[in-house]
Every structure is written in structure tokens, then in C-alpha cells.
Amino acid sequence: MTETVAGPHPLAPEWLRPLTDSAALEDKLFPADAHRDDQGRLVLGGVDVETLAAQHGTPLYVISEDDFRSRARAFVEAFSEAFAPETDVDVFYAGKAFLSTHAARWAAEEGLCVDTASGGELAVALAAEVEPARIGLHGNNKSDAEIVRALKAGIGRIIADSLDELARIDQLARSAGVTAPVMLRLTPGVHASTHEYIATAHEDQKFGLSLTPSSDADTDQENPYAGSPAWSAVEHALAAEHIELRGLHCHIGSQIFEPEGFEVAAAKLIGLLGRVRARHGVELPELDLGGGHGIAYTEADSPRHPRQIAQALAGAVRTACDARGSRCHGSPSSRAGRSSVLPG
Ligand SMILES: *Cc1c(COP(=O)(O)O)cnc(C)c1O
């Protein structure tokens, strides 16, 4: 079944080499249980692909449940270990990596929470009977209907993206007679070392609330964040009757291989948590350091083991807490981002 490989595609980047042997199973790119049977057929999750194609037709997405579960477990174990004993940690499976009721159920059964970014994804997670408290709803353009659905289902965290959205969440929660659990999405101005198109925490992009004071804001010697959209959002959220502000969230990008961006993000958000405590006497319990941990899309990518990622993040959080004299406890959560729990 070995095929000869044509020359480089004219649109392929230079580092992307044509496969020398397309029949070889590159470890990084295939589920751990992928192998060839004695007739040379690719076997995934114990079933050869000829049988799968005959059963389901092609094209066909095939996901190995064992592989999915073991990757999910590896993230949960690595983060629980790295943050123990002082900090509870939740790891979120990003629904956009792949979401079906089966995938959502596997993720939940392995101890992951589930991130959704639309009414459709939320409906899938709920249909899979993921505990609502373990679902998060993201998005920079949530409709009222999506917010109401999330509130009525009792989901654990709505990640508010703007001041306008925060006001709508408060109003919709009031009408529904509930209190909305909210995280604020902030843009710490980090340039994650990933492709610029998938870096999401620089100032000038479509998500979140900036930490930079607006140019006409009064300066405040004690609070470098005063006059920033992020600070206004914190104050609005604390004052809003139908919002329970759980904490601060950031998402610095997708396909991230190096942890330095998280160190900067953790330092800034923990700095802001300290200012909130100093000014309002409120200790927000949660910090969410989001970003898509890099996976291997090609042979050229070298993903890190979840343990390395978890230890780097835990180290960044401890360093930032020590620097501020903050207590490092509560329940920071970390999102296992796009595809990080799935094979490429
Ligand atoms: C993936 C992701 C993004 C980036 O979304 P695009 O629509 O690809 O720009 C932003 N925020 C979160 C929480 C994400 O998971």
C-alpha cells in the first residue's frame, strides 16, 4: 500500500517535507493504539480502516476512544499533581477540538470540564449529560438566547467578553430570577509564541477586555489598571446584583508550545486580583489561564508532555503569587485547549 509521493506542493511551507514513507505511522500524528495488521491495513481503536470504510463510507473521521481517554487523563493527572496541594485545578476540554455527545461524555468521565463557544456546542454538552456546573460558555458574540439557555441550564461559568455583554448577562439573569456565575475575559497583552493569526491576547483583537487604561483615564499611582476596560468590568461585575464574579480569564492563543506567554499572563492577572482585593476587599476565587496547548499537526511539531505544561503553569502561578504576597489557593483552572486532548 506504499504510494510514491509527488514533489513538494507549491503552497506547502518550506519546513513541511513530503513524507518519505506514507505507510509509516508517525507516533506523534496517530493515536497511541494505531498499528498495521498483518495485511498492512491501518487499525484504529481495534478496527481496521477497510471495515470502517465499508460500514460508514468515506470520508470518515475516526477517533480512538482509548487514546482520547488516556490523553484526557494525562492532562487531569498532570495538572492535579502540579498544583497540589494548595490549589484545586480544573482542566477544560475545548469543545471546538471535536464535540459529539460521545466525546463530551468521555471528557467528563475522565474528569475534564467542557468548554463550549456556541449554543450548539452547549446543547451537545448538555445532551451528553455533562454536569452543567462543569460547563463553560465562551464567545465574543453570544446571543441573548444563548446566555439564557446557559443560565437556565445552570452552567458553571459564563465567560464575559465585553462590558456590553456583562450588562446583558446581568439583565437576563435578573429576568430569569437567577445569579449568573461569570468570569471576565481579559487581554493581558501577551504575544504568545504562536502564529500571529492564532494569538488571542494581544491588545488589538476581537476578544476580551484590555488591561491598558484608556488614554483619557485619570492615572492612579496605586493601581496601574485603573481606567482600563478590565478594571471597569471588574467594578461593574462586583456591583451587579445578578452576577457572581468568579474570577478572571485569559486565552493567549492556540497551538502554543512555549510556556513563557503563560508566565506573563499569570503575573498580570494575579496582579489585578491583588488590586481587586486591595480596593474592594474581595478575593476572587478563580484564575483561568487559557490557551491551546500545541499538538502535532505535522512531523515538524514537537508537543510537550502535559506534565511539562502543567508544571510550567503551576510554577508561573506560584511565582506570581509569591511576588504579590498573595495566597495561592482557590481554584485556578486551566484549559486544555484546542485539540490538545485529541490526536491531530
Ligand atoms: C480558539 C479560541 C479562540 C480563537 O478563536 P478564533 O475564532 O479561532 O479566533 C479564542 N478564544 C477561545 C476561548 C478559544 O478557545
Coordinates of C-alpha atoms and ligand atoms in Angstrom, one line a residue:
M1 CA 0.0 0.0 0.0
T2 CA 3.0 2.3 -0.2
E3 CA 2.4 5.1 -2.6
T4 CA 5.0 7.2 -4.3
V5 CA 5.0 10.7 -3.1
A6 CA 4.9 13.6 -5.5
G7 CA 7.2 16.6 -5.1
P8 CA 6.5 19.4 -2.7
H9 CA 3.2 21.1 -3.1
P10 CA 3.7 24.7 -4.4
L11 CA 1.7 26.1 -1.4
A12 CA 3.4 24.0 1.3
P13 CA 5.7 25.8 3.7
E14 CA 9.4 25.1 3.3
W15 CA 9.7 23.1 6.6
L16 CA 7.0 20.7 5.6
R17 CA 8.7 17.8 4.0
P18 CA 6.9 15.3 1.8
L19 CA 6.6 12.0 3.7
T20 CA 9.3 9.6 2.7
D21 CA 7.2 6.7 3.6
S22 CA 3.5 7.4 3.8
A23 CA 2.9 3.9 5.1
A24 CA 4.9 4.6 8.2
L25 CA 2.9 5.6 11.3
E26 CA 4.4 8.7 12.7
D27 CA 3.8 8.3 16.5
K28 CA 3.0 12.0 17.1
L29 CA 0.3 12.1 14.5
F30 CA -1.6 8.9 15.2
P31 CA -3.5 7.6 18.2
A32 CA -1.3 5.6 20.5
D33 CA -3.2 2.4 19.6
A34 CA -2.8 2.8 15.8
H35 CA -0.9 0.0 14.1
R36 CA -1.0 -2.1 10.9
D37 CA -2.4 -5.6 10.8
D38 CA -0.6 -8.5 9.1
Q39 CA -2.2 -7.4 5.8
G40 CA -0.8 -3.9 6.2
R41 CA -4.2 -2.3 7.0
L42 CA -4.3 0.6 9.3
V43 CA -6.1 -0.4 12.6
L44 CA -7.6 2.3 14.8
G45 CA -9.2 1.6 18.1
G46 CA -9.0 -2.1 17.3
V47 CA -10.9 -1.9 14.0
D48 CA -9.2 -1.9 10.6
V49 CA -10.0 1.1 8.3
E50 CA -11.3 -1.1 5.5
T51 CA -14.0 -2.4 7.7
L52 CA -14.7 1.1 9.0
A53 CA -15.0 2.5 5.4
A54 CA -17.3 -0.3 4.4
Q55 CA -19.5 0.3 7.4
H56 CA -19.6 4.1 7.3
G57 CA -18.5 5.2 3.9
T58 CA -15.8 7.8 3.4
P59 CA -14.6 10.4 4.1
L60 CA -14.7 9.4 7.7
Y61 CA -13.4 10.8 11.0
V62 CA -12.2 8.1 13.2
I63 CA -11.4 8.7 16.9
S64 CA -9.9 6.2 19.2
E65 CA -11.8 6.3 22.4
D66 CA -8.9 4.7 24.4
D67 CA -6.5 7.2 23.0
F68 CA -8.9 10.1 23.7
R69 CA -9.4 9.0 27.3
S70 CA -5.8 8.4 28.1
R71 CA -4.8 11.9 26.8
A72 CA -7.6 13.4 28.8
R73 CA -6.5 11.5 31.9
A74 CA -2.9 12.6 31.4
F75 CA -3.9 16.2 31.5
V76 CA -6.1 15.8 34.6
E77 CA -3.3 13.9 36.4
A78 CA -0.6 16.3 35.4
F79 CA -2.5 19.4 36.5
S80 CA -3.8 17.9 39.7
E81 CA -0.2 16.9 40.6
A82 CA 1.4 20.1 39.6
F83 CA -1.0 22.3 41.5
A84 CA -1.3 20.1 44.6
P85 CA -1.7 20.6 47.5
E86 CA -2.7 24.3 47.8
T87 CA -4.7 24.7 44.7
D88 CA -7.8 23.0 43.2
V89 CA -7.5 22.8 39.5
D90 CA -9.9 22.1 36.7
V91 CA -8.9 21.3 33.1
F92 CA -11.3 22.2 30.3
Y93 CA -11.6 20.2 27.1
A94 CA -12.2 22.8 24.4
G95 CA -15.3 21.6 22.5
K96 CA -14.1 23.0 19.2
A97 CA -11.4 20.4 19.1
F98 CA -14.2 17.9 18.4
L99 CA -17.5 17.7 20.0
S100 CA -20.1 15.0 19.9
T101 CA -22.2 13.6 22.7
H102 CA -19.7 10.7 23.0
A103 CA -16.6 12.9 23.1
A104 CA -18.2 15.2 25.7
R105 CA -19.1 12.2 27.8
W106 CA -15.6 10.7 27.6
A107 CA -14.1 14.0 28.6
A108 CA -16.5 14.4 31.5
E109 CA -16.0 10.8 32.6
E110 CA -12.2 11.3 32.6
G111 CA -12.6 14.3 34.9
L112 CA -12.4 17.2 32.4
C113 CA -14.8 20.1 32.3
V114 CA -16.1 21.1 28.9
D115 CA -15.7 24.5 27.2
T116 CA -18.3 25.5 24.7
A117 CA -18.4 28.5 22.4
S118 CA -21.9 28.5 20.9
G119 CA -25.5 27.4 21.7
G120 CA -24.9 24.4 19.5
E121 CA -21.9 23.2 21.5
L122 CA -23.7 23.9 24.7
A123 CA -26.6 21.8 23.6
V124 CA -24.3 18.9 22.7
A125 CA -22.6 19.1 26.1
L126 CA -25.9 19.2 27.9
A127 CA -27.3 16.3 25.8
A128 CA -24.2 14.3 26.8
E129 CA -25.3 14.9 30.4
V130 CA -22.1 16.7 31.3
E131 CA -22.8 18.2 34.8
P132 CA -23.8 21.8 34.0
A133 CA -21.6 23.2 36.7
R134 CA -18.7 21.7 34.8
I135 CA -19.5 23.5 31.5
G136 CA -18.2 26.9 30.5
L137 CA -19.6 29.2 27.8
H138 CA -17.3 31.4 25.7
G139 CA -17.8 33.6 22.7
N140 CA -17.4 37.2 21.8
N141 CA -20.9 37.4 20.2
K142 CA -23.2 35.5 22.5
S143 CA -26.9 36.0 21.7
D144 CA -29.4 36.6 24.4
A145 CA -30.9 33.2 23.7
E146 CA -27.5 31.5 24.3
I147 CA -27.0 33.3 27.5
V148 CA -30.5 32.5 28.7
R149 CA -30.0 28.8 27.8
A150 CA -26.7 28.8 29.8
L151 CA -28.4 30.5 32.8
K152 CA -31.4 28.2 32.8
A153 CA -29.2 25.1 32.5
G154 CA -27.2 26.3 35.5
I155 CA -23.8 26.1 33.8
G156 CA -20.7 26.8 35.9
R157 CA -19.1 29.7 34.2
I158 CA -20.1 32.2 31.5
I159 CA -17.0 34.0 30.3
A160 CA -18.0 37.6 29.6
D161 CA -16.2 39.2 26.7
S162 CA -17.2 42.9 26.9
L163 CA -18.9 45.5 29.1
D164 CA -21.9 45.3 26.9
E165 CA -22.2 41.6 27.4
L166 CA -21.7 41.9 31.1
A167 CA -24.7 44.3 31.3
R168 CA -26.8 41.9 29.2
I169 CA -25.9 38.9 31.3
D170 CA -26.9 40.8 34.4
Q171 CA -30.2 41.8 32.9
L172 CA -31.0 38.4 31.5
A173 CA -30.1 36.8 34.9
R174 CA -32.5 39.3 36.6
S175 CA -35.3 38.3 34.2
A176 CA -34.6 34.6 34.7
G177 CA -34.5 35.1 38.5
V178 CA -31.0 33.6 38.9
T179 CA -27.5 34.8 39.6
A180 CA -25.0 34.4 36.8
P181 CA -21.6 32.8 37.6
V182 CA -19.2 35.0 35.5
M183 CA -15.5 35.0 34.6
L184 CA -14.2 38.1 32.8
R185 CA -12.1 37.6 29.7
L186 CA -9.1 39.9 29.8
T187 CA -6.4 40.5 27.2
P188 CA -3.1 40.7 29.1
G189 CA -1.3 42.0 26.1
V190 CA 0.8 38.8 25.7
H191 CA 2.3 37.8 22.5
A192 CA 2.1 34.1 22.7
S193 CA 4.8 32.4 20.7
T194 CA 2.5 31.0 18.1
H195 CA 1.4 32.2 14.7
E196 CA 0.2 35.7 14.9
Y197 CA -3.1 34.8 13.4
I198 CA -3.9 32.5 16.3
A199 CA -2.6 34.7 19.1
T200 CA -5.6 35.9 21.0
A201 CA -4.4 38.1 23.9
H202 CA -2.6 41.0 22.2
E203 CA -4.4 44.3 22.6
D204 CA -5.8 44.8 19.3
Q205 CA -8.1 41.8 18.6
K206 CA -11.6 40.8 18.7
F207 CA -11.8 39.2 22.2
G208 CA -11.8 40.4 25.7
L209 CA -11.2 43.4 27.9
S210 CA -7.9 45.3 27.8
L211 CA -5.8 45.9 30.9
T212 CA -4.4 49.2 29.4
P213 CA -6.0 52.4 30.8
S214 CA -7.8 54.4 28.2
S215 CA -5.9 57.5 27.1
D216 CA -8.3 59.9 28.9
A217 CA -8.3 58.0 32.2
D218 CA -7.0 59.6 35.4
T219 CA -3.9 57.8 36.5
D220 CA -3.8 56.1 39.8
Q221 CA -0.4 55.7 41.5
E222 CA -1.5 52.6 43.3
N223 CA -3.5 50.9 40.6
P224 CA -1.9 50.6 37.2
Y225 CA -5.2 49.1 35.9
A226 CA -7.4 52.0 36.9
G227 CA -9.2 53.3 33.9
S228 CA -8.8 50.2 31.8
P229 CA -11.8 48.3 30.4
A230 CA -10.8 45.3 32.5
W231 CA -11.0 47.4 35.7
S232 CA -14.4 48.9 34.8
A233 CA -15.7 45.4 34.1
V234 CA -14.5 44.1 37.5
E235 CA -16.2 47.1 39.2
H236 CA -19.4 46.6 37.2
A237 CA -19.5 42.9 37.8
L238 CA -18.9 43.4 41.6
A239 CA -21.7 45.9 41.7
A240 CA -24.2 43.9 39.5
E241 CA -26.9 42.4 41.6
H242 CA -27.3 39.3 39.4
I243 CA -23.7 38.5 38.7
E244 CA -21.4 36.4 40.9
L245 CA -17.9 37.3 39.7
R246 CA -15.9 34.0 40.0
G247 CA -12.7 35.3 38.6
L248 CA -10.5 36.3 35.7
H249 CA -9.9 34.5 32.5
C250 CA -7.5 34.9 29.6
H251 CA -6.8 33.0 26.5
I252 CA -3.4 33.8 24.9
G253 CA -3.7 31.8 21.7
S254 CA -3.8 28.5 20.0
Q255 CA -1.1 25.9 19.2
I256 CA 1.3 27.2 22.0
F257 CA 4.4 25.2 22.6
E258 CA 6.4 27.5 24.9
P259 CA 5.2 28.4 28.4
E260 CA 6.6 32.0 28.6
G261 CA 3.4 33.6 27.5
F262 CA 1.5 32.0 30.4
E263 CA 4.1 33.4 32.9
V264 CA 3.4 36.9 31.7
A265 CA -0.4 36.4 31.6
A266 CA -0.4 34.8 35.2
A267 CA 1.7 37.7 36.5
K268 CA -0.7 40.3 35.1
L269 CA -3.9 38.6 36.1
I270 CA -2.7 37.8 39.6
G271 CA -1.5 41.4 39.9
L272 CA -5.0 42.5 39.0
L273 CA -6.5 40.1 41.5
G274 CA -4.3 41.7 44.2
R275 CA -5.6 45.2 43.2
V276 CA -9.2 44.0 43.4
R277 CA -8.5 42.7 46.9
A278 CA -6.8 45.9 48.0
R279 CA -9.5 48.1 46.6
H280 CA -12.7 46.1 47.2
G281 CA -11.7 43.6 49.9
V282 CA -12.8 40.8 47.6
E283 CA -10.7 37.7 47.0
L284 CA -11.9 36.4 43.6
P285 CA -11.5 32.6 43.8
E286 CA -10.7 31.6 40.3
L287 CA -8.0 32.3 37.7
D288 CA -8.3 30.7 34.3
L289 CA -5.1 30.6 32.2
G290 CA -6.4 29.6 28.8
G291 CA -4.6 28.8 25.7
G292 CA -4.4 26.0 23.3
H293 CA -1.5 23.7 24.1
G294 CA 0.3 22.8 20.9
I295 CA -0.3 19.5 19.3
A296 CA 1.4 17.8 16.4
Y297 CA -0.3 18.7 13.1
T298 CA 2.8 17.6 11.2
E299 CA 6.0 15.7 11.9
A300 CA 7.7 19.1 12.4
D301 CA 5.7 19.9 15.6
S302 CA 7.0 18.7 19.0
P303 CA 4.3 18.9 21.6
R304 CA 5.3 18.9 25.2
H305 CA 4.1 16.3 27.7
P306 CA 1.1 17.5 29.7
R307 CA 3.3 17.2 32.8
Q308 CA 5.7 19.8 31.4
I309 CA 2.9 22.2 30.6
A310 CA 1.3 21.7 34.0
Q311 CA 4.5 22.3 35.9
A312 CA 5.3 25.4 33.9
L313 CA 1.9 26.9 34.6
A314 CA 1.9 25.9 38.3
G315 CA 5.4 27.5 38.6
A316 CA 4.2 30.7 36.9
V317 CA 1.2 30.9 39.2
R318 CA 3.4 30.3 42.4
T319 CA 5.9 32.9 41.2
A320 CA 3.3 35.5 40.6
C321 CA 1.5 34.8 43.9
D322 CA 4.8 34.9 45.9
A323 CA 5.8 38.2 44.2
R324 CA 2.5 39.7 45.3
G325 CA 2.4 38.1 48.7
S326 CA -0.9 36.5 47.7
R327 CA -2.2 33.3 48.9
C328 CA -2.0 30.8 46.1
H329 CA -5.1 28.7 46.7
G330 CA -8.7 28.7 45.5
S331 CA -9.4 27.1 42.2
P332 CA -7.4 28.3 39.3
S333 CA -8.4 26.4 36.3
S334 CA -6.6 25.7 33.2
R335 CA -8.0 25.0 29.9
A336 CA -6.6 22.2 27.8
G337 CA -7.1 24.0 24.6
R338 CA -7.9 23.2 21.1
S339 CA -7.1 19.7 20.1
S340 CA -4.7 19.3 23.0
V341 CA -6.6 16.2 24.1
L342 CA -7.1 14.9 20.6
P343 CA -4.7 13.5 18.1
G344 CA -4.0 15.9 15.2
Ligands
LIG1 C1 -9.8 29.0 20.0 C2 -10.2 30.1 20.8 C3 -10.1 31.4 20.4 C4 -9.7 31.7 19.0 O1 -10.8 31.7 18.2 P1 -10.8 32.1 16.7 O2 -12.3 32.1 16.4 O3 -10.1 30.9 16.0 O4 -10.1 33.4 16.6 C5 -10.5 32.4 21.2 N1 -10.9 32.1 22.5 C6 -11.0 30.9 23.0 C7 -11.6 30.7 24.4 C8 -10.7 29.8 22.2 O5 -10.8 28.6 22.6

